[in-house]
Short mmCIF file of C-alpha atoms in Angstrom, two decimals:
data_model
loop_
_atom_site.label_atom_id
_atom_site.label_comp_id
_atom_site.label_asym_id
_atom_site.label_seq_id
_atom_site.Cartn_x
_atom_site.Cartn_y
_atom_site.Cartn_z
CA MET Y 1 -0.04 -16.95 8.33
CA LEU Y 2 0.14 -17.74 4.44
CA THR Y 3 -4.15 -17.76 4.50
CA GLN Y 4 -3.96 -14.59 6.36
CA LEU Y 5 -1.80 -12.87 3.82
CA SER Y 6 -3.99 -14.22 0.57
CA ASP Y 7 -7.02 -12.54 2.31
CA THR Y 8 -5.77 -9.05 2.28
CA ASP Y 9 -4.73 -6.52 -0.21
CA PRO Y 10 -1.09 -7.19 -1.46
CA LYS Y 11 -0.46 -3.44 -1.22
CA GLU Y 12 -1.88 -3.39 2.56
CA VAL Y 13 0.94 -6.52 3.14
CA GLY Y 14 3.61 -4.80 1.21
CA LEU Y 15 3.04 -1.35 3.55
CA ALA Y 16 3.01 -3.49 6.78
CA PHE Y 17 6.39 -5.00 5.55
CA VAL Y 18 8.14 -1.19 4.99
CA ALA Y 19 6.19 -0.29 8.55
CA HIS Y 20 8.08 -3.00 9.95
CA HIS Y 21 11.70 -3.00 8.70
CA TYR Y 22 11.82 0.88 7.65
CA GLY Y 23 9.12 2.45 10.26
CA GLU Y 24 5.57 3.69 10.00
CA LYS Y 25 6.75 7.29 8.78
CA LEU Y 26 7.91 5.94 5.35
CA ALA Y 27 4.99 3.71 5.17
CA ASP Y 28 2.40 6.43 5.37
CA SER Y 29 4.46 8.26 2.79
CA LEU Y 30 4.28 5.30 0.38
CA ARG Y 31 0.45 4.67 0.85
CA GLY Y 32 0.03 8.70 0.06
CA TYR Y 33 1.98 8.45 -3.15
CA LEU Y 34 0.01 5.08 -3.85
CA ASN Y 35 -3.14 6.20 -3.30
CA GLN Y 36 -2.33 9.47 -5.11
CA LYS Y 37 -1.34 7.27 -8.13
CA HIS Y 38 -4.26 5.09 -7.98
CA ASN Y 39 -6.71 8.45 -8.05
CA ASP Y 40 -4.78 9.72 -11.18
CA GLU Y 41 -5.29 6.29 -13.00
CA GLY Y 42 -8.77 6.56 -12.19
CA LYS Y 43 -9.22 9.82 -13.57
CA ASN Y 44 -7.54 9.22 -16.72
CA ASN Y 45 -9.84 6.12 -17.43
CA GLN Y 46 -13.06 8.25 -17.13
#
């Protein structure tokens, strides 16, 4: 189990944890938020 986790994106692991404990809807919202945040950072760096 631990070797599997080290190969995956920590963000995805976190979202899987959220989905498992709090539901897919919240995980999807979080994913959208994180992706938006990431995109905003990318624009600022250019």
